[in-house]
Coordinates of C-alpha atoms and ligand atoms in Angstrom, one line a residue:
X1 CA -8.4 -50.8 73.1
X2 CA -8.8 -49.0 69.7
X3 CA -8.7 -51.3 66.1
X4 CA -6.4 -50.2 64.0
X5 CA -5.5 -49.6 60.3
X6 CA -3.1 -52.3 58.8
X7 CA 0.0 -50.6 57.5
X8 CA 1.8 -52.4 54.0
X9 CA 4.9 -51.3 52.6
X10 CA 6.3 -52.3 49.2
X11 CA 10.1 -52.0 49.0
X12 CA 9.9 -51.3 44.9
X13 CA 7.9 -48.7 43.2
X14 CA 8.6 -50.4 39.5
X15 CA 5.9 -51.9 37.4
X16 CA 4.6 -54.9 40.3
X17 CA 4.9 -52.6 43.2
X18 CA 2.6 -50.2 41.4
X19 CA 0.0 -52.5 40.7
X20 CA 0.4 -54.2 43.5
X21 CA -0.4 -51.0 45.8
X22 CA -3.8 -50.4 43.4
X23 CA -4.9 -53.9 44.0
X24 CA -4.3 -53.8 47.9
X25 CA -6.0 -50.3 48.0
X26 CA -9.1 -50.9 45.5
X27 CA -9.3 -54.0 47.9
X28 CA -9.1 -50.9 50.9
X29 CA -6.7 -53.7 53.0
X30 CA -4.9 -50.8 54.7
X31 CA -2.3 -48.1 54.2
X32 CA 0.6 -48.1 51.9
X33 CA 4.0 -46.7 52.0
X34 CA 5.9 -47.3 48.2
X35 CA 9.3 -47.0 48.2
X36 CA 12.5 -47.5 46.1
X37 CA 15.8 -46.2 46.0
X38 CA 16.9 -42.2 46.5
X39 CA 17.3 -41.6 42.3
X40 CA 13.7 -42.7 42.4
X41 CA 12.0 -40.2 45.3
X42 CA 10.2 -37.8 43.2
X43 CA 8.6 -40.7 40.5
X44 CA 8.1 -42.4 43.4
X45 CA 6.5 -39.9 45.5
X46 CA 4.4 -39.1 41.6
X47 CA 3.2 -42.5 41.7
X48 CA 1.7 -42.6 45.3
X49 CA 0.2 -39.0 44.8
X50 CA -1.4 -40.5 41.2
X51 CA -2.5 -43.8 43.2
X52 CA -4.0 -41.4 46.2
X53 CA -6.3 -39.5 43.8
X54 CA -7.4 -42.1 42.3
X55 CA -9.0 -42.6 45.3
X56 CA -11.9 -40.6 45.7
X57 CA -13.7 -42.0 42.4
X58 CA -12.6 -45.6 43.0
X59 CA -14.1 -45.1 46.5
X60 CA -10.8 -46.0 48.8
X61 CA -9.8 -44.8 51.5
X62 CA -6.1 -46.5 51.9
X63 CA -3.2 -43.6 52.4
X64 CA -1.1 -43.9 49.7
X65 CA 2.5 -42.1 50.4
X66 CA 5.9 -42.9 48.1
X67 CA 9.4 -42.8 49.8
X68 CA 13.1 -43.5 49.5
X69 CA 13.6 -43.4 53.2
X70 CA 13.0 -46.3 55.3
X71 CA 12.2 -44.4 58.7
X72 CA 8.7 -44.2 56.6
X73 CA 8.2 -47.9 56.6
X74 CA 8.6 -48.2 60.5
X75 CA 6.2 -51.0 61.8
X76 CA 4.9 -52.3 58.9
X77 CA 2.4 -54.8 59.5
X78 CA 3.2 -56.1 55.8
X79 CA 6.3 -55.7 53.6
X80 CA 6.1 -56.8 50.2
X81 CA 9.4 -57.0 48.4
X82 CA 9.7 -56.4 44.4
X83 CA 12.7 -54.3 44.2
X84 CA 15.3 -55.5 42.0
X85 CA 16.0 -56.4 38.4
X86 CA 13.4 -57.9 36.1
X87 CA 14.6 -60.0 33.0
X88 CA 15.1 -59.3 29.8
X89 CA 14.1 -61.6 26.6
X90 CA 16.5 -64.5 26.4
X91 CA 17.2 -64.2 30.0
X92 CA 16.1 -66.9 32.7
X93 CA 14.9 -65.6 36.1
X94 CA 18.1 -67.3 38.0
X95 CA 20.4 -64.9 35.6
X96 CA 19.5 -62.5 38.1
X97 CA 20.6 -64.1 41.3
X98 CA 23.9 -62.3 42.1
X99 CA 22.2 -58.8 41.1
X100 CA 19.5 -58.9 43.1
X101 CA 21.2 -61.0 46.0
X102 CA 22.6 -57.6 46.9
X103 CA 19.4 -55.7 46.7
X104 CA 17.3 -58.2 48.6
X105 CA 20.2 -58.2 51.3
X106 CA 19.9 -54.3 51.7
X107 CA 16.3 -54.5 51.9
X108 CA 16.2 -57.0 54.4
X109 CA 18.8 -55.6 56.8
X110 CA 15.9 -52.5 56.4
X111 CA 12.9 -54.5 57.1
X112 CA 14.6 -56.1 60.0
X113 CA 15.5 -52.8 61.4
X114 CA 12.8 -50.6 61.0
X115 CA 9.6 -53.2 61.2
X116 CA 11.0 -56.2 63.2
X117 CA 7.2 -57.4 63.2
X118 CA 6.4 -57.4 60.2
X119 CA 5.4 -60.4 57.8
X120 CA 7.2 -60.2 54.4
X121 CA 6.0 -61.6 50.7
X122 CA 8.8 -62.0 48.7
X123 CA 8.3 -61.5 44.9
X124 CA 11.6 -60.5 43.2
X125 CA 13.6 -63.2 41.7
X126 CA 14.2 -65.6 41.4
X127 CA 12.1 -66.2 43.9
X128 CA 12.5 -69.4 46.0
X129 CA 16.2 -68.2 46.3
X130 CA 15.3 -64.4 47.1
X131 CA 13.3 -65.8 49.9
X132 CA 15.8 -67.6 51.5
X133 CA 18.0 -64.9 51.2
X134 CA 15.4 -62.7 53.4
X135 CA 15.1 -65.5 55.9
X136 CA 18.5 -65.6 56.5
X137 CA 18.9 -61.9 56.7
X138 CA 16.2 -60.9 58.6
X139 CA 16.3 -64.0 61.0
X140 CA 12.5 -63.2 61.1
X141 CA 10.6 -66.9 62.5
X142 CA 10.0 -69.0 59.1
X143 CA 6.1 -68.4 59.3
X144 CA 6.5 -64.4 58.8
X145 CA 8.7 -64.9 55.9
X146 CA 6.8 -66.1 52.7
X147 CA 7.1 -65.8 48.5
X148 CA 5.0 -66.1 45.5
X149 CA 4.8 -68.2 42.9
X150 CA 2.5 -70.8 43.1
X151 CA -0.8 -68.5 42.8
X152 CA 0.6 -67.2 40.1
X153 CA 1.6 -70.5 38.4
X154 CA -1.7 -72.0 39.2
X155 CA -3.8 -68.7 37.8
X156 CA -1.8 -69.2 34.2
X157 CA -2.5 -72.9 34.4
X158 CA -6.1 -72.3 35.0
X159 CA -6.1 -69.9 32.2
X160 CA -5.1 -72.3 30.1
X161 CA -7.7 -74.9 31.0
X162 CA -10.6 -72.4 30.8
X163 CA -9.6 -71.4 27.3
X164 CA -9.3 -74.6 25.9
X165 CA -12.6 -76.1 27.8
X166 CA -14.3 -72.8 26.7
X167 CA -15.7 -72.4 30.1
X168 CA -15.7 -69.9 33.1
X169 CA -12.2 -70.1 34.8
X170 CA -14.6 -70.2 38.2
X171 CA -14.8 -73.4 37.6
X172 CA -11.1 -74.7 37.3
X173 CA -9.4 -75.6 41.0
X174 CA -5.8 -76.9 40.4
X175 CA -2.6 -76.7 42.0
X176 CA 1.3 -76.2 40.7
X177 CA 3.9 -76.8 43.3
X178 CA 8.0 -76.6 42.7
X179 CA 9.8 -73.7 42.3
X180 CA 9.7 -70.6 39.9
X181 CA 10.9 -71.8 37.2
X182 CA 10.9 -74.4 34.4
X183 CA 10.9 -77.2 36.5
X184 CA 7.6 -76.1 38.6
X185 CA 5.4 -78.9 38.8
X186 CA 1.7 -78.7 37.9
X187 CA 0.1 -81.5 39.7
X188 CA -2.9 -82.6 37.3
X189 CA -4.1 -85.4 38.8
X190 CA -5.6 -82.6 41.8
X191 CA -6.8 -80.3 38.5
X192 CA -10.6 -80.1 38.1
X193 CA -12.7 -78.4 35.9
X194 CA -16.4 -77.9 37.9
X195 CA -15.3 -80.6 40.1
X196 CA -14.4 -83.2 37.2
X197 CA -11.0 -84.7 37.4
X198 CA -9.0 -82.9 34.4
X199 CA -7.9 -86.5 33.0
X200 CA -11.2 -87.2 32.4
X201 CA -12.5 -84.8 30.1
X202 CA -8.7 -83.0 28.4
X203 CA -6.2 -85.6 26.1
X204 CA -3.2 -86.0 27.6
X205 CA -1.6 -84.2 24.4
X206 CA -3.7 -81.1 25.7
X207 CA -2.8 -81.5 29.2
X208 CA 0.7 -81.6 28.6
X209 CA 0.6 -78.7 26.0
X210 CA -0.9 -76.6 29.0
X211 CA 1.7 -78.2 31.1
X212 CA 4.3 -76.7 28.8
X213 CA 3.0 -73.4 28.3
X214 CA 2.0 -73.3 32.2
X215 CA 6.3 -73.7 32.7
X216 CA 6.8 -70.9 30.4
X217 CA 4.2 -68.4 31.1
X218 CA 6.4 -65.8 32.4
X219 CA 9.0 -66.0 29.4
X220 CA 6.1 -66.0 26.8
X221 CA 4.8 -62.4 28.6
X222 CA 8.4 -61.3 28.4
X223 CA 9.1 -62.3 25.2
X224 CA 6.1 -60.1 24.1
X225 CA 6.5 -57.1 26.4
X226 CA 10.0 -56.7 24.7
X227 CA 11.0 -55.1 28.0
X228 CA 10.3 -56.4 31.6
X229 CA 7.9 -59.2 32.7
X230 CA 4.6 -59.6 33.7
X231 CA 3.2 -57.9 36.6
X232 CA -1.0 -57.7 36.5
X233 CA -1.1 -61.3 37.1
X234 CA 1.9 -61.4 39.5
X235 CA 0.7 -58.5 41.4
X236 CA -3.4 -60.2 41.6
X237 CA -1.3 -63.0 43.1
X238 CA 0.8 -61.6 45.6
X239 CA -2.4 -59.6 47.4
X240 CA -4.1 -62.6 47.4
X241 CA -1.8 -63.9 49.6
X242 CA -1.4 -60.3 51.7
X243 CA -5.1 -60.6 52.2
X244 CA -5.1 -64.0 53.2
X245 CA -2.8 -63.0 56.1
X246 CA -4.1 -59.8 57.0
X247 CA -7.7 -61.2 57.1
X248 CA -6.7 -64.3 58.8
X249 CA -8.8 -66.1 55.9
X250 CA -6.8 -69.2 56.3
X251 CA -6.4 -69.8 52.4
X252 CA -5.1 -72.8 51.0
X253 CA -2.6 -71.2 48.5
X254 CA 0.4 -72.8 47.1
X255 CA 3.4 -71.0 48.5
X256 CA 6.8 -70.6 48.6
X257 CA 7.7 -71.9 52.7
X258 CA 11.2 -72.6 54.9
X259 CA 10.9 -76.4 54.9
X260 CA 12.4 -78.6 57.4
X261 CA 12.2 -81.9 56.2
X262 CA 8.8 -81.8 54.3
X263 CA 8.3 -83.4 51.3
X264 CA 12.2 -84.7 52.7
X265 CA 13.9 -81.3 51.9
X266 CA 15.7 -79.2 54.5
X267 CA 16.6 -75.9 54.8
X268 CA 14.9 -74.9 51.2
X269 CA 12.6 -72.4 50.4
X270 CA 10.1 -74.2 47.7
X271 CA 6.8 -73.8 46.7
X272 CA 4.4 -76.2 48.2
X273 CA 0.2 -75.9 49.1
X274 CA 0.4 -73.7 52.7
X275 CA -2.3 -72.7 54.5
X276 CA -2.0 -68.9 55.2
X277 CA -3.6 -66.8 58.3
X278 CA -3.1 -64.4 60.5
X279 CA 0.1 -66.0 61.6
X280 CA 1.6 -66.6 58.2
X281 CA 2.3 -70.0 56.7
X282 CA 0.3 -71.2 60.1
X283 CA 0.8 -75.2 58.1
X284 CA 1.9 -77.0 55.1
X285 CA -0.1 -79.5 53.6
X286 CA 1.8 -82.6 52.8
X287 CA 0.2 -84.6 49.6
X288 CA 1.0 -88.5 49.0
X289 CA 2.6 -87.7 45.8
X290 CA 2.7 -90.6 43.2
X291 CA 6.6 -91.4 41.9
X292 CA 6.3 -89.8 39.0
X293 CA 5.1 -86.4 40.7
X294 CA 7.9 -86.7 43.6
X295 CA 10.5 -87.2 41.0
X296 CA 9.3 -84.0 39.4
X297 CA 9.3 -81.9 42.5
X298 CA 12.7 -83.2 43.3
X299 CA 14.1 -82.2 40.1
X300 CA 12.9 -78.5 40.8
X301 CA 14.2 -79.1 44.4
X302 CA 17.6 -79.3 43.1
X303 CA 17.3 -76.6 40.6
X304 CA 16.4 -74.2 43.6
X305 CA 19.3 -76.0 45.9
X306 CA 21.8 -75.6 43.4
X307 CA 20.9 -71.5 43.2
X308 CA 21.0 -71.5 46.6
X309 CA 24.8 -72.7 46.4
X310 CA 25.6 -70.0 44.3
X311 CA 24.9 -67.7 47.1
X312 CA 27.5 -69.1 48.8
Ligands
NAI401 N1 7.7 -64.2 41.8 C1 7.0 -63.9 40.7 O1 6.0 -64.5 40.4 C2 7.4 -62.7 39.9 C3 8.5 -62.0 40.2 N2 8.8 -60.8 39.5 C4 10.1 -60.2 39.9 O2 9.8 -59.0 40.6 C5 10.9 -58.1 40.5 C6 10.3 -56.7 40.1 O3 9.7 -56.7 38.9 P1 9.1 -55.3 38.3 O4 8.3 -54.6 39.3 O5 8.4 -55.7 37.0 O6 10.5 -54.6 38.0 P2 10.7 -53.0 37.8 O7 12.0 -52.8 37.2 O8 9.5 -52.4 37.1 O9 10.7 -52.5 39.3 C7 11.7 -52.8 40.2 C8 11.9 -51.6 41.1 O10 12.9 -51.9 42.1 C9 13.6 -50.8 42.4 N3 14.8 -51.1 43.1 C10 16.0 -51.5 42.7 N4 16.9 -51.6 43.6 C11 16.3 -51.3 44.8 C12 16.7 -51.2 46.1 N5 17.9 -51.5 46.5 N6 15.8 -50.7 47.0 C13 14.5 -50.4 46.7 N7 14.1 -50.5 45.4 C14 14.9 -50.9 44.5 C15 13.8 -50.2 41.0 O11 14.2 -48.8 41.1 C16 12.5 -50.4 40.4 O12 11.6 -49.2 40.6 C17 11.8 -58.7 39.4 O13 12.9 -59.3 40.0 C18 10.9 -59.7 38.7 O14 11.6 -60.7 38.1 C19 8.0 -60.3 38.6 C20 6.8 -60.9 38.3 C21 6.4 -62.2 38.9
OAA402 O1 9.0 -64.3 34.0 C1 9.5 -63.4 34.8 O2 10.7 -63.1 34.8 C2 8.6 -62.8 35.9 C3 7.9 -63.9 36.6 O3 8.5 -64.6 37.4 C4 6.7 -64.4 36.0 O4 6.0 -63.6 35.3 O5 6.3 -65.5 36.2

């Protein structure tokens, strides 16, 4: 028996996919194929040879090698998916369902083809919906199929805490659940700052004002950019998860999973706390949510049932 080198491939060479192929090689996780569509071989191939030779004085050794032909992609371990359209100011992210519908189709029918092993992080959006629509293409087992939201969700919460507490953001543990959008739900009552419940030392003016900006931290970084979203944080997000998997680490990390009746939803993809290994989603954690929080999750439930429709 030999060990071998994991192989990742990001379908989407735009402004995540980039970063997220630095992250995963500064983290030397394993080798990396970038691709995107034919019109983009040649930046595409210029971004992987830029990444590559950056290399030798960051002191990794991951392969870095851009594409537009999915015979390079063949038995991924890892697929991470951010091709597609990002938003524009004044956009939401479900404006872009039937656009990238069609791309994350196409992509899937690829991944199912040319890596029928692999496990897949979904990041495009919106997200909870682009998810499912991999599940169904691919037909891949629930637990290979996974997206991101809630690491992200909870890292811009956390922020926001540290900043106001003026203190490390080591020290802030919470936890958002819901889908991507404005009806995610930060659950504070499991928020602590250095172990201290968050109720205990923020005003529930504060907590809700972090609550607030937490919903619409993606449309505030868009709003600024002028052009495109955010992609540092959701690119430190999404390898978190990679390397949770790929290391079998067993993380705790809010995710977006296929559930079958829990938290009483079916046949949803929805962000809820997941514990991630070498097999995936390998559980999800089911919290005794107060009324209050369960009416909150429910709302964003339906917003993500009601995109799903659409797809219909
Ligand atoms: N779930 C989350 O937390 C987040 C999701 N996103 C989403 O991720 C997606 C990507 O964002 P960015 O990288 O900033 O966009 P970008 O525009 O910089 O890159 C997207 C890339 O996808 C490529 N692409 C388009 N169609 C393709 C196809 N059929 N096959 C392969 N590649 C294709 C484009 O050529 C482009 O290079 C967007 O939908 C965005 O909304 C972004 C940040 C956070
Ligand atoms: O806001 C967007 O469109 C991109 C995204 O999902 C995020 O940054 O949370």
């Amino acid at each position: 028996m030999s060990f071998k080198r994991i192989k990742f491939a990001i379908i989407g060479a735009g402004h995540t996919g980039t970063t997220i192929a630095l992250m995963l090689a500064q983290r030397e996780l394993g080798d990396i194929v970038l691709l995107d569509i034919p019109s983009q071989e040649n930046p595409t191939k210029g971004k992987a040879l830029d990444l590559l030779q950056a290399g030798p004085v960051q002191k990794y050794n991951s392969i870095i090698k851009g594409s537009s032909n999915y015979e390079d992609i063949k038995d991924a371990d890892l697929v991470i998916i951010t091709a597609g359209v990002a938003r524009k100011p004044g956009m939401s992210r479900e404006d872009l369902v039937s656009i990238n519908t069609k791309i994350i189709k196409e992509v899937s029918e690829n991944i199912a083809y040319y890596s029928p092993n692999s496990y897949v992080l979904v990041l495009s959006n919106p997200v909870d919906a682009m998810t499912y629509v991999c599940y169904k293409t691919t037909r891949f087992p629930k637990n290979r199929v996974i997206g991101q939201s809630g690491v992200l969700d909870t890292a811009r919460f956390n922020t926001f805490v540290a900043q106001e507490l003026n203190v490390s953001i080591e020290d802030i543990s919470s936890f958002v659940l819901g889908g991507h959008g404005d009806t995610m739900v930060p659950l504070v009552r499991f928020s602590y700052a250095g172990g201290i419940p968050l109720e205990r030392i923020l005003s529930k003016e504060k907590i809700d004002k972090i609550v607030e900006r937490t919903r619409n931290g993606g449309g505030e970084i868009v709003q600024l950019l002028g052009q495109g979203s955010a992609y540092y944080a959701p690119a430190a997000a999404i390898v978190e998860m990679a390397e949770a998997i790929v290391k079998d680490k067993k993380r705790i990390l809010p995710s977006i999973a296929y559930l079958e009746g829990e938290y009483g939803y079916q046949d949803i993809y929805l962000g809820v706390p997941a514990v991630l290994g070498g097999n995936g989603i390998e559980s999800i954690i089911e919290l005794p949510l107060t009324p209050e929080e369960k009416e909150g999750l429910d709302v964003s439930a339906q917003a993500v049932k009601s995109l799903l429709r659409l797809l219909d």
